Coordinates of C-alpha atoms and ligand atoms in Angstrom, one line a residue:
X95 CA 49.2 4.5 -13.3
X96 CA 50.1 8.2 -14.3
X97 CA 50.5 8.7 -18.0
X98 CA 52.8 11.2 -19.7
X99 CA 52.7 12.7 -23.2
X100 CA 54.4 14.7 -25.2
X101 CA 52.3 17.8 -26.0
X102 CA 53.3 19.8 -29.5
X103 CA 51.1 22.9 -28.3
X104 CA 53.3 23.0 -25.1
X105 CA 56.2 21.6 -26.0
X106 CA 57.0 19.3 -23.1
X107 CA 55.9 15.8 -21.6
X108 CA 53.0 16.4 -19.8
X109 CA 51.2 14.5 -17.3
X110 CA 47.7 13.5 -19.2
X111 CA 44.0 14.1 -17.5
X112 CA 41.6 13.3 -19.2
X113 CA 38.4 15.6 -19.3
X114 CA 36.3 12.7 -18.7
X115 CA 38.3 9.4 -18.0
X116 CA 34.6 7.4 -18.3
X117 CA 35.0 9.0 -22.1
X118 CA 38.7 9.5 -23.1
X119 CA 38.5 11.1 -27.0
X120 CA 40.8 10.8 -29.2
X121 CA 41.4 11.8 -33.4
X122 CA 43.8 10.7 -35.5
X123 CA 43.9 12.1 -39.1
X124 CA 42.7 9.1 -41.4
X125 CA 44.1 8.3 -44.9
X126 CA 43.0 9.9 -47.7
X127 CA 41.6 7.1 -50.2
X128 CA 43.3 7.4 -53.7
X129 CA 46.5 4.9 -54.0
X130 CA 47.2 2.4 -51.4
X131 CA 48.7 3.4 -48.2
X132 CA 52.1 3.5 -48.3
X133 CA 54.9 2.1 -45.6
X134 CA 54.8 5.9 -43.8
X135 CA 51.2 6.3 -43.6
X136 CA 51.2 2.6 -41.2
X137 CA 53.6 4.3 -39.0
X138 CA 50.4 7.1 -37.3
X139 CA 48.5 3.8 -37.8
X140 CA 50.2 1.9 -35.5
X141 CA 51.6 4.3 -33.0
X142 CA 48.4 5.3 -32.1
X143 CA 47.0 2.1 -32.1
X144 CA 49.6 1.4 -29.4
X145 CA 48.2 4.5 -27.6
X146 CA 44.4 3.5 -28.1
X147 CA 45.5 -0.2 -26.6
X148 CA 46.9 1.3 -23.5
X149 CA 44.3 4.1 -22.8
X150 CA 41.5 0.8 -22.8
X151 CA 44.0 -0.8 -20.6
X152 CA 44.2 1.7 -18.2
X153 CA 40.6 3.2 -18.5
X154 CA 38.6 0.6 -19.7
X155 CA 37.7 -0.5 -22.9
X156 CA 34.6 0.8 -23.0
X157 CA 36.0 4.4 -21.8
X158 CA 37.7 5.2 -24.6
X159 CA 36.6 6.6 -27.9
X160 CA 38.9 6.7 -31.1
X161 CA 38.0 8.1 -33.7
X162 CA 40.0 7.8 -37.1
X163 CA 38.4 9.4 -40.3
X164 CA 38.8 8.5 -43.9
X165 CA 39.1 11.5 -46.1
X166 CA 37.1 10.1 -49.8
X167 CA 36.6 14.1 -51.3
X168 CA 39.7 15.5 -52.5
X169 CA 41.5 16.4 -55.9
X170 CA 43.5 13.6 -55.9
X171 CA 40.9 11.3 -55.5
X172 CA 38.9 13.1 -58.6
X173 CA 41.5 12.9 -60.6
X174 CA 42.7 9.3 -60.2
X175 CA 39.3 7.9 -60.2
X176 CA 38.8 10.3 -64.1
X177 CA 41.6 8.2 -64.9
X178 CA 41.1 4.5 -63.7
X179 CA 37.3 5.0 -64.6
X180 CA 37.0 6.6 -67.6
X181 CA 33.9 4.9 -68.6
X182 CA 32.0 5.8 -65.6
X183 CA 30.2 8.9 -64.4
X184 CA 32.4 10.7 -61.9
X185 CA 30.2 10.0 -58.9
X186 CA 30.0 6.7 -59.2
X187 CA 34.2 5.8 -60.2
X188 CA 34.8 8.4 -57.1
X189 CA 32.4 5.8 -54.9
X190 CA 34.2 3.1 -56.5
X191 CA 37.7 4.2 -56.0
X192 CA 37.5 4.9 -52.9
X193 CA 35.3 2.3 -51.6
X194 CA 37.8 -0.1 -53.9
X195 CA 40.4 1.8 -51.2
X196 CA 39.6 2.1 -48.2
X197 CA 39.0 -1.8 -48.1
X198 CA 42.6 -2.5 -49.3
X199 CA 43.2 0.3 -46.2
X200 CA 41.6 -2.1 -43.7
X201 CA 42.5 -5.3 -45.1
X202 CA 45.9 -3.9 -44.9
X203 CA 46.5 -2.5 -41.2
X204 CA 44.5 -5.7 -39.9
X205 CA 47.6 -7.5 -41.1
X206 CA 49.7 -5.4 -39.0
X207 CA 47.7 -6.1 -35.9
X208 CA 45.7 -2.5 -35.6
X209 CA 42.0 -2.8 -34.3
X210 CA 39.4 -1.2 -35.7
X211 CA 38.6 2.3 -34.3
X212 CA 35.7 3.1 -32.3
X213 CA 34.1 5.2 -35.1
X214 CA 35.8 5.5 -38.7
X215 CA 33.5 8.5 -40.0
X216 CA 33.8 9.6 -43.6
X217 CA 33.8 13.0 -44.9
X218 CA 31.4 12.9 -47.5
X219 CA 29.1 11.5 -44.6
X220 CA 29.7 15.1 -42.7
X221 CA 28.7 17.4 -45.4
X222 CA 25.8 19.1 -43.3
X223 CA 28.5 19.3 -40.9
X224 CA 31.0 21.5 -42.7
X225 CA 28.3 23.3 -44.0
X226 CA 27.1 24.1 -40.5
X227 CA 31.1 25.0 -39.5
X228 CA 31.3 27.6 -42.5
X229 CA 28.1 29.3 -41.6
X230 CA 29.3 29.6 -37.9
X231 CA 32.6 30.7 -39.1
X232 CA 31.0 33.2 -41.1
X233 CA 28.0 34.5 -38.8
X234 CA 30.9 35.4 -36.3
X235 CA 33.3 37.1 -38.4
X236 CA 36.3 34.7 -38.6
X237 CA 35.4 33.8 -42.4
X238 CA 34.5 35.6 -45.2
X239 CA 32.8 35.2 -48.7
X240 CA 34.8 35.6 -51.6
X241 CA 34.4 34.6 -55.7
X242 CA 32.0 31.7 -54.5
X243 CA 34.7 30.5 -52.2
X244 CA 34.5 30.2 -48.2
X245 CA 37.6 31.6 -46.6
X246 CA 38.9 31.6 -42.8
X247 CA 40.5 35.0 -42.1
X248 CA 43.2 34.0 -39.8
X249 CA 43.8 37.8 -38.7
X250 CA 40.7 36.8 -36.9
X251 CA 42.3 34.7 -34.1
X252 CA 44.7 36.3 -31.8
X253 CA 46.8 32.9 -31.6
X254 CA 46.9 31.6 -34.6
X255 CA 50.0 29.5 -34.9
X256 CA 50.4 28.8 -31.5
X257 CA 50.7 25.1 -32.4
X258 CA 53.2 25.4 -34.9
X259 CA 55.2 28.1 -33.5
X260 CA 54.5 30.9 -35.9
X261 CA 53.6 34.0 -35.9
X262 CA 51.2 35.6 -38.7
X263 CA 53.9 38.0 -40.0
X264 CA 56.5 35.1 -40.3
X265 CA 54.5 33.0 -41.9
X266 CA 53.1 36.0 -44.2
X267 CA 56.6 37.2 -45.3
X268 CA 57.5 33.3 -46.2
X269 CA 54.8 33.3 -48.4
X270 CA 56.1 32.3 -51.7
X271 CA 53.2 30.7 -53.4
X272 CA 51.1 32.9 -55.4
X273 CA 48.2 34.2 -53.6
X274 CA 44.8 34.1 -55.5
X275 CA 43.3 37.6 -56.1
X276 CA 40.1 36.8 -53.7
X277 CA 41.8 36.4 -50.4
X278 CA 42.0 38.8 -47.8
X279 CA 45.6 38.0 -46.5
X280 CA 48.1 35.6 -48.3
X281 CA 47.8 33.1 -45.2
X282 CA 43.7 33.0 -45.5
X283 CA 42.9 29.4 -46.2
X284 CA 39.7 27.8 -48.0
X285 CA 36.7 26.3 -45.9
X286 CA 35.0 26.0 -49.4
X287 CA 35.5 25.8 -52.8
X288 CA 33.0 26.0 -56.1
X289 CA 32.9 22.7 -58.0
X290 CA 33.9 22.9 -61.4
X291 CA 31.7 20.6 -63.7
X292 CA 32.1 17.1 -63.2
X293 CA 33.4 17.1 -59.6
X294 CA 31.4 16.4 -57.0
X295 CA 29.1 19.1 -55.6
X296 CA 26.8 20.2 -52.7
X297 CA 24.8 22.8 -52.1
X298 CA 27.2 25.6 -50.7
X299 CA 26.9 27.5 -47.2
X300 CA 27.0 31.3 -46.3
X301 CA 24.0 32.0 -49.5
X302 CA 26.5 31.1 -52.4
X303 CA 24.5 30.0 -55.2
X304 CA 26.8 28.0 -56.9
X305 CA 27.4 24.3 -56.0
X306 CA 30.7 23.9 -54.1
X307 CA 32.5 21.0 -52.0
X308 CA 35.1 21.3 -48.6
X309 CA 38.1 22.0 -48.0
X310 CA 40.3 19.6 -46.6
X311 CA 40.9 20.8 -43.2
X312 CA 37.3 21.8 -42.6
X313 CA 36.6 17.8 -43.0
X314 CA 38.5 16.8 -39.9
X315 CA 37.1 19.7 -37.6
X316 CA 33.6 18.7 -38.5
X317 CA 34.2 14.8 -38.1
X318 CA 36.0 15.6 -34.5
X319 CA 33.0 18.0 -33.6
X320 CA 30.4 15.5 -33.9
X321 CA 32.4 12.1 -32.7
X322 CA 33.9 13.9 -29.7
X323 CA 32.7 17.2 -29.3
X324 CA 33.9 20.9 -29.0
X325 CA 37.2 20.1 -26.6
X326 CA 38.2 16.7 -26.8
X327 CA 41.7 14.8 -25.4
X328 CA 44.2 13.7 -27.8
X329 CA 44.8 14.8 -31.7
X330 CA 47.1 13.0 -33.2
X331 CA 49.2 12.8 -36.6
X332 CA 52.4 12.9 -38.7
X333 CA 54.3 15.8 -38.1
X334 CA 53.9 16.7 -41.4
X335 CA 50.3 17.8 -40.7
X336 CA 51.2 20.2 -37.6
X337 CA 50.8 23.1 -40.4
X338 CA 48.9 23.9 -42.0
X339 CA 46.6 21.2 -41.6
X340 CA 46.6 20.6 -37.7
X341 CA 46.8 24.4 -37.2
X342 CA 43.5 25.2 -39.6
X343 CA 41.5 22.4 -38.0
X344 CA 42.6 24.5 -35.0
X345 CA 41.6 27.9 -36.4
X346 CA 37.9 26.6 -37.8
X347 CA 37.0 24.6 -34.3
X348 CA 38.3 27.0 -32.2
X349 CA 36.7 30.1 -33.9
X350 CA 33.9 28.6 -34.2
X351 CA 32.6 27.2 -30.9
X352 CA 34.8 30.1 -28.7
X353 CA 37.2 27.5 -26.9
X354 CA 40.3 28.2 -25.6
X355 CA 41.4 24.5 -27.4
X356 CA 40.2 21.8 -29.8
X357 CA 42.2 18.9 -28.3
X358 CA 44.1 19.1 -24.8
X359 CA 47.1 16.9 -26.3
X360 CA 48.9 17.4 -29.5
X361 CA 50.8 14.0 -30.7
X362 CA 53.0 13.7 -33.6
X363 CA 54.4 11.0 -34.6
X364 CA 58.0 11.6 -36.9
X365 CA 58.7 10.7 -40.6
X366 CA 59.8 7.5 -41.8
X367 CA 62.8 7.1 -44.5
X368 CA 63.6 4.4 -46.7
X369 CA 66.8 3.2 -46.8
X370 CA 68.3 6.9 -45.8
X371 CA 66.6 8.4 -48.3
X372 CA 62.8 10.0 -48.6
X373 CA 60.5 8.0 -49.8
X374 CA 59.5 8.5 -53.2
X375 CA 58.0 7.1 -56.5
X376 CA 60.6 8.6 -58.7
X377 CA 63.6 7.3 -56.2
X378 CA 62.1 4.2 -56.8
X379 CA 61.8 3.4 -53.2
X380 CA 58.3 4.0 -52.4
X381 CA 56.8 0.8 -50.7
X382 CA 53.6 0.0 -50.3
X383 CA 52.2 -1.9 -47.0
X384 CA 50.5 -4.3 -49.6
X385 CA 53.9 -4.6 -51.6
X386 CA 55.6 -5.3 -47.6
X387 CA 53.2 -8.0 -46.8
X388 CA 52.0 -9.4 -50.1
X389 CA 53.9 -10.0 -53.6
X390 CA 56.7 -7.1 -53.7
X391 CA 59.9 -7.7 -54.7
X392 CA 61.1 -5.5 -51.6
X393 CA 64.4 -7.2 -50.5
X394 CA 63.5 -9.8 -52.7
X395 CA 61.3 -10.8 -49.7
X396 CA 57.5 -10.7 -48.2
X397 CA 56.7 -9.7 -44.5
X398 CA 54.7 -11.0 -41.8
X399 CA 52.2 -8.0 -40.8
X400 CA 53.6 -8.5 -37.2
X401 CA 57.4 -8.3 -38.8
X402 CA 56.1 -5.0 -40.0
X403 CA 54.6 -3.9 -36.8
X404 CA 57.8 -4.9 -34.6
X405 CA 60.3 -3.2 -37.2
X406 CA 58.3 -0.3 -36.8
X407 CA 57.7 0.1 -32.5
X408 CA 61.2 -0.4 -32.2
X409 CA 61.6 3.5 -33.1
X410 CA 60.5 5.9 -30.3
X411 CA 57.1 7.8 -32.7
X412 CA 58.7 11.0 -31.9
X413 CA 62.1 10.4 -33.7
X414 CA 62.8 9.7 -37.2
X415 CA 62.4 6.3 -38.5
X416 CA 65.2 5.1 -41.1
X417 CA 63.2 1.9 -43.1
X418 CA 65.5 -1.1 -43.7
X419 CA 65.8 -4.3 -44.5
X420 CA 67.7 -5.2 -42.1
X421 CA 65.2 -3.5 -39.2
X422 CA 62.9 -6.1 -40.6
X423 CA 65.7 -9.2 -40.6
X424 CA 65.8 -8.5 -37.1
X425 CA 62.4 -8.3 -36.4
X426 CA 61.6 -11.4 -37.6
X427 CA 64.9 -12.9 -35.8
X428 CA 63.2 -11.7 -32.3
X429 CA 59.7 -12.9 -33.4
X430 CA 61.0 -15.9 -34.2
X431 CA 63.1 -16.4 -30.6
X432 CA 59.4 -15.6 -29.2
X433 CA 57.8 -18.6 -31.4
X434 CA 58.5 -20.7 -28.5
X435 CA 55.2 -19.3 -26.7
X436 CA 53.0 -21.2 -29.5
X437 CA 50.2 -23.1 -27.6
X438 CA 52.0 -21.7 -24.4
X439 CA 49.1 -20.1 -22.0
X440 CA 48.4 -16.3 -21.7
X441 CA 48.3 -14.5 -18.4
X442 CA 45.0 -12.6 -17.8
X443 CA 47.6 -8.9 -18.0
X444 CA 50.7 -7.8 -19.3
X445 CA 53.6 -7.0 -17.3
X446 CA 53.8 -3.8 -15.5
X447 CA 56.7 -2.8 -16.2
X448 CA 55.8 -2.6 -20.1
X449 CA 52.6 -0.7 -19.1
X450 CA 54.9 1.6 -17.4
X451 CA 57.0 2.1 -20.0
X452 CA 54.2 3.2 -22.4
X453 CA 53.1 5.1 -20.1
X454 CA 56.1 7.5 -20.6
X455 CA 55.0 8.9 -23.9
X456 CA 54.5 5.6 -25.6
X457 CA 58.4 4.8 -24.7
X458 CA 58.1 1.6 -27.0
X459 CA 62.1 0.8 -27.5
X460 CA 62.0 0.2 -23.5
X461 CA 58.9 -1.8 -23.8
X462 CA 61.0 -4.2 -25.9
X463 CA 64.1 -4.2 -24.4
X464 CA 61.5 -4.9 -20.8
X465 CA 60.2 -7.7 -23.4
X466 CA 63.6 -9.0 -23.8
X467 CA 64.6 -9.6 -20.5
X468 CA 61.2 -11.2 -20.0
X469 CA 61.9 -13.7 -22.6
X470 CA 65.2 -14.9 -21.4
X471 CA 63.5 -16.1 -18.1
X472 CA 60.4 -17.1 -20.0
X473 CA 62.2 -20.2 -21.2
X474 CA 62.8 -21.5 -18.1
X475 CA 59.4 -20.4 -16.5
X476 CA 56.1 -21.0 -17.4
X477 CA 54.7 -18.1 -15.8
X478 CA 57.1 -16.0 -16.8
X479 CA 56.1 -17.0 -20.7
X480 CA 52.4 -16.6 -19.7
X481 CA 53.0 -12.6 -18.9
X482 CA 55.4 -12.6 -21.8
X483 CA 52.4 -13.6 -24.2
X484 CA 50.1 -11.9 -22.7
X485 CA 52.5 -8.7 -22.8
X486 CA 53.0 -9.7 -26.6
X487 CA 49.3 -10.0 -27.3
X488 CA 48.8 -6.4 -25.4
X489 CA 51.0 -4.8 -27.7
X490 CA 49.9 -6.6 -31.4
X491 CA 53.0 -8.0 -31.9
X492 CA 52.5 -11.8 -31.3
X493 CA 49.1 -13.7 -31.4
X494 CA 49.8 -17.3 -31.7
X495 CA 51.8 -17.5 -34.8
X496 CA 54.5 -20.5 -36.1
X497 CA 57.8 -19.4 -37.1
X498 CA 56.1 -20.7 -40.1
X499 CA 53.6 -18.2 -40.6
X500 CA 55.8 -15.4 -39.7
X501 CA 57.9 -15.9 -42.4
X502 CA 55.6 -15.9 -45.8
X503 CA 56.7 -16.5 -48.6
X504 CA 59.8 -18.7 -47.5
X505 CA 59.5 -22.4 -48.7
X506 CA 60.8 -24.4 -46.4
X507 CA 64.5 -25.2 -47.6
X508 CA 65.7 -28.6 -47.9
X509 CA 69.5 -29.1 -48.1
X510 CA 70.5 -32.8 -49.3
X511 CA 73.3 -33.7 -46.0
X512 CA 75.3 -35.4 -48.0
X513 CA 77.0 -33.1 -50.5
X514 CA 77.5 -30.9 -47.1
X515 CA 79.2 -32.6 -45.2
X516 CA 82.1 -33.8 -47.2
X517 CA 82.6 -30.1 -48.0
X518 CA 82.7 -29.4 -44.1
X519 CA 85.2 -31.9 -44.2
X520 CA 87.4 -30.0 -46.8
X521 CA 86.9 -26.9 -45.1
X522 CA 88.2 -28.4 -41.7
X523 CA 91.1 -29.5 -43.8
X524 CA 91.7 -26.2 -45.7
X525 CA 91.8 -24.4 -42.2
X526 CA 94.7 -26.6 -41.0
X527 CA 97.2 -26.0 -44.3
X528 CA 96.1 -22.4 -42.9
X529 CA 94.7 -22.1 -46.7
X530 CA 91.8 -19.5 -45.2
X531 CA 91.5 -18.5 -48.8
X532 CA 90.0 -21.7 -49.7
X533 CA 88.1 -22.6 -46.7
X534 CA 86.2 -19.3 -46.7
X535 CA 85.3 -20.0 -50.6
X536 CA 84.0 -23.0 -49.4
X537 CA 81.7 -21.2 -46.6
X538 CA 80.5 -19.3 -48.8
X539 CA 79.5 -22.0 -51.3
X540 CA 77.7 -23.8 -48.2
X541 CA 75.7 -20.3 -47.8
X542 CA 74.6 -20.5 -51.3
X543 CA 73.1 -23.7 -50.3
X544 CA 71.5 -22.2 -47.6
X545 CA 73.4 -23.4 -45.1
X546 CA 75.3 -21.7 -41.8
X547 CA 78.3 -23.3 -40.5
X548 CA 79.0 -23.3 -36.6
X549 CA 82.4 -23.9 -35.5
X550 CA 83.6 -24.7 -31.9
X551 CA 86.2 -25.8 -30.0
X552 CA 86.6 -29.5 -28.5
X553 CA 87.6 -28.9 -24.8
X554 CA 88.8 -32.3 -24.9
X555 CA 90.8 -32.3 -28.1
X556 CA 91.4 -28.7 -28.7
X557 CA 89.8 -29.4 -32.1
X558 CA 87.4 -27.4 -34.4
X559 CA 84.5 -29.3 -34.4
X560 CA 81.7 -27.6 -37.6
X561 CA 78.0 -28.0 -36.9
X562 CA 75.6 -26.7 -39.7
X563 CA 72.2 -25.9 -40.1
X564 CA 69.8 -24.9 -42.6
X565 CA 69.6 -20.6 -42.7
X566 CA 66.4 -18.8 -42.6
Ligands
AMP1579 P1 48.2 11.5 -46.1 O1 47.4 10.4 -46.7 O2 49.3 11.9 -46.9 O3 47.3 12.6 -45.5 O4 48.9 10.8 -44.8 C1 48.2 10.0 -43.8 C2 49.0 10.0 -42.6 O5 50.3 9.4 -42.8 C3 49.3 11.3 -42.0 O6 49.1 11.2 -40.5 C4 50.7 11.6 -42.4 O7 51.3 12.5 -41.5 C5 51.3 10.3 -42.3 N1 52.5 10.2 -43.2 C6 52.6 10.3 -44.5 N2 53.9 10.1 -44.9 C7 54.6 9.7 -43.8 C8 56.0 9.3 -43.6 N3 56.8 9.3 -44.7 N4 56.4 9.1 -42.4 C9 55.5 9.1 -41.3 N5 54.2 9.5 -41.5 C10 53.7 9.8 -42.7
ZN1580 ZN1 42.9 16.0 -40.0

């Protein structure tokens, strides 16, 4: 089975070869544990979970390492924790906060059918780490000491901005933020900052006295380096962290171990939108995975995790994702047509053909379209809905769930039969005095009652006939 991937460094679909296929490596940029994760930070979640399920499938689950970091040292995380912890001493409402978040994290992608990685490292586990990094970075002459601080000189590297597709002067002369007064050139980024009182601290590298903690980008180059090593397989991310994050993890490992690359394969998965519109607090349209699934008020309506999941594969990763309502209506209309595989059997493998579709550069929109066309026959044949479940179960998108369970939060309607059908009855008669007025009005007043009229035609009679049933 030949797998293809779209590389950002190259810019093309590549075919992918792994350095080691007994050990394929992959890192994906973790969340960083402050607020819960919201709706766009589940879509690098599940694409590469698709991608982790289908390197296992084709090397082996136990040839394949994934490694997925969560980032618990950051400014946002200080300052939220000062505030929902006031009482506390910063170290300990910091542990707590993000302890507090990263739970709600896992509880929260389990729902939408993600495994665990194979190694979920923290950052302020990797201290010695970045530590080591900076003094490497330093001792070779690609970062420099500066007011306490640890900076990377990118004039240093040759190629910097080879991922992104920028050169130095470009991104020098579009410069607009105010440079602080230590740095070399305005593009110089921080490996290490001093800690001002009441953050937390460790002891700094390259002989700087004062106490100091990481940069952000200096996290994910030390967490890679010790899960995977110096050149590993597959990075992966939103496309919002191609620069400068993706690029400085590039410059620090790079520089620092004297490879020509950090990872062989770029991915980058493309940003989601709500409703047309970016997702924000102040548009009032930010939504939360735990808001999707759980109590929110999101179009009026809770989510099945695997609802969530469908909605969200049926996007190619690389394109833009527009977040609707209606994405996740039909979702749960196509999870529910597949409800009919309860207590069916599962085939030992999924189908081929969806394994080949993923195989070109996670081509998941085929996948379900293949998953359609496996479902009409899958009716009729037992096998058939064996590999269809099987194929399902492959992808996280159906374990064994009722149409019950896949729609939380729905009571069960009951409608009482006889107030409907008398107004069947009027409608019928409404439609023959060609009074379409009144027999829509009394559609939609069955509707209200959560009820869908279907009308056919007698063959015999040539009359309307109305069946109804109760709507979802
Ligand atoms: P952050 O916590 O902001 O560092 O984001 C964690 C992950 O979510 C990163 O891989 C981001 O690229 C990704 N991400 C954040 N917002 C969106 C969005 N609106 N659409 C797609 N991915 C996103
Ligand atoms: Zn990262």
């Amino acid at each position: 089975m030949s797998l293809r991937l779209y590389n950002t460094l190259t810019r093309q679909k590549e075919l992918f070869q792994p350095i080691d296929p007994r050990n394929v490596r992959m890192y994906v940029c973790g969340p960083t544990v402050y607020d819960f994760a919201h709706i766009g930070n589940a879509r690098p979640v599940i694409v590469f979970d698709v991608l982790f399920r289908l390197l296992r499938e084709i090397y082996g689950a136990e040839h394949v390492t994934y490694v997925r970091n969560i980032t618990d040292v950051d400014d946002k995380i200080n300052a939220r924790a000062a505030e929902r912890y006031p009482e506390l001493a910063p170290e300990v409402g910091i542990r707590k906060l993000t302890e507090e978040t990263a739970a709600q994290f896992h509880a929260d992608i389990a729902a939408l059918g993600v495994l665990p990685p194979t190694v979920e490292p923290r950052a302020t586990e990797h201290i010695v780490e970045m530590v080591v990094l900076c003094n490497q970075l330093v001792a070779n002459g690609h970062a420099y000491v500066a007011a306490d601080h640890v900076l990377f000189d990118v004039s240093s590297m040759a190629d910097y901005g080879r991922l992104s597709n920028r050169s130095l002067e470009e991104m020098e002369a579009g410069a607009r933020v105010e440079v602080a007064p230590y740095k070399k050139g305005p593009m110089d980024f921080v490996l290490w900052k001093p800690s001002k009182p009441g953050e937390p601290a460790w002891p700094s590298p390259a002989g700087i006295a004062a106490p100091g903690r990481p940069g952000w980008h200096i996290e994910c180059s030390a967490m890679a380096g010790k899960h995977l090593g110096d050149v590993f397989d597959i990075h992966g991310g939103g496309i919002d962290l191609a620069f400068p994050h993706h690029e400085n993890e590039i410059a620090q490992s790079r520089c620092a171990h004297g490879t020509d690359v950090m990872a062989r394969v770029w991915m980058h998965n493309g940003f989601l939108q709500v409703e047309g519109e970016k997702m924000s607090k102040s548009l009032g349209n930010f939504i939360t995975i735990n808001e999707l699934l759980g109590t929110g008020t999101f179009g009026a309506s809770q989510w099945h995790g695997r609802v969530v999941r469908f909605a969200m594969l049926g996007t190619h990763y690389r394109q833009p994702i527009d977040w609707t309502v209606d994405r996740l209506v039909q979702a749960r209309a196509t999870l529910f047509d597949f409800s009919f595989l309860h207590g069916s059997p599962v085939a030992d493998a999924p189908h081929p053909d969806v394994i080949a579709a993923l195989s070109d550069d996670l081509n998941t929109p085929s996948a379900i379209s293949i998953i359609h066309g496996l479902a009409k026959s899958a009716h009729r044949n037992t096998e058939t809905a064996a590999v269809l479940k099987a194929t399902l179960q492959f992808m996280g998108l159906y374990k064994n769930e009722t149409q019950d369970e896949l729609n939380p939060g729905h009571e069960a309607r009951t409608v009482d039969g006889s107030k409907v059908e008398p107004l069947i009855v009027a409608r019928l008669a409404a439609r023959k005095a060609k009074d379409f007025k009144e027999s829509d009005r009394i559609r939609d007043e069955l509707a209200a009652m959560g009820v869908t009229l279907k009308d056919t035609k007698n063959k015999d009679t040539g009359e309307i006939e109305t069946t109804w049933e109760i709507a979802r």
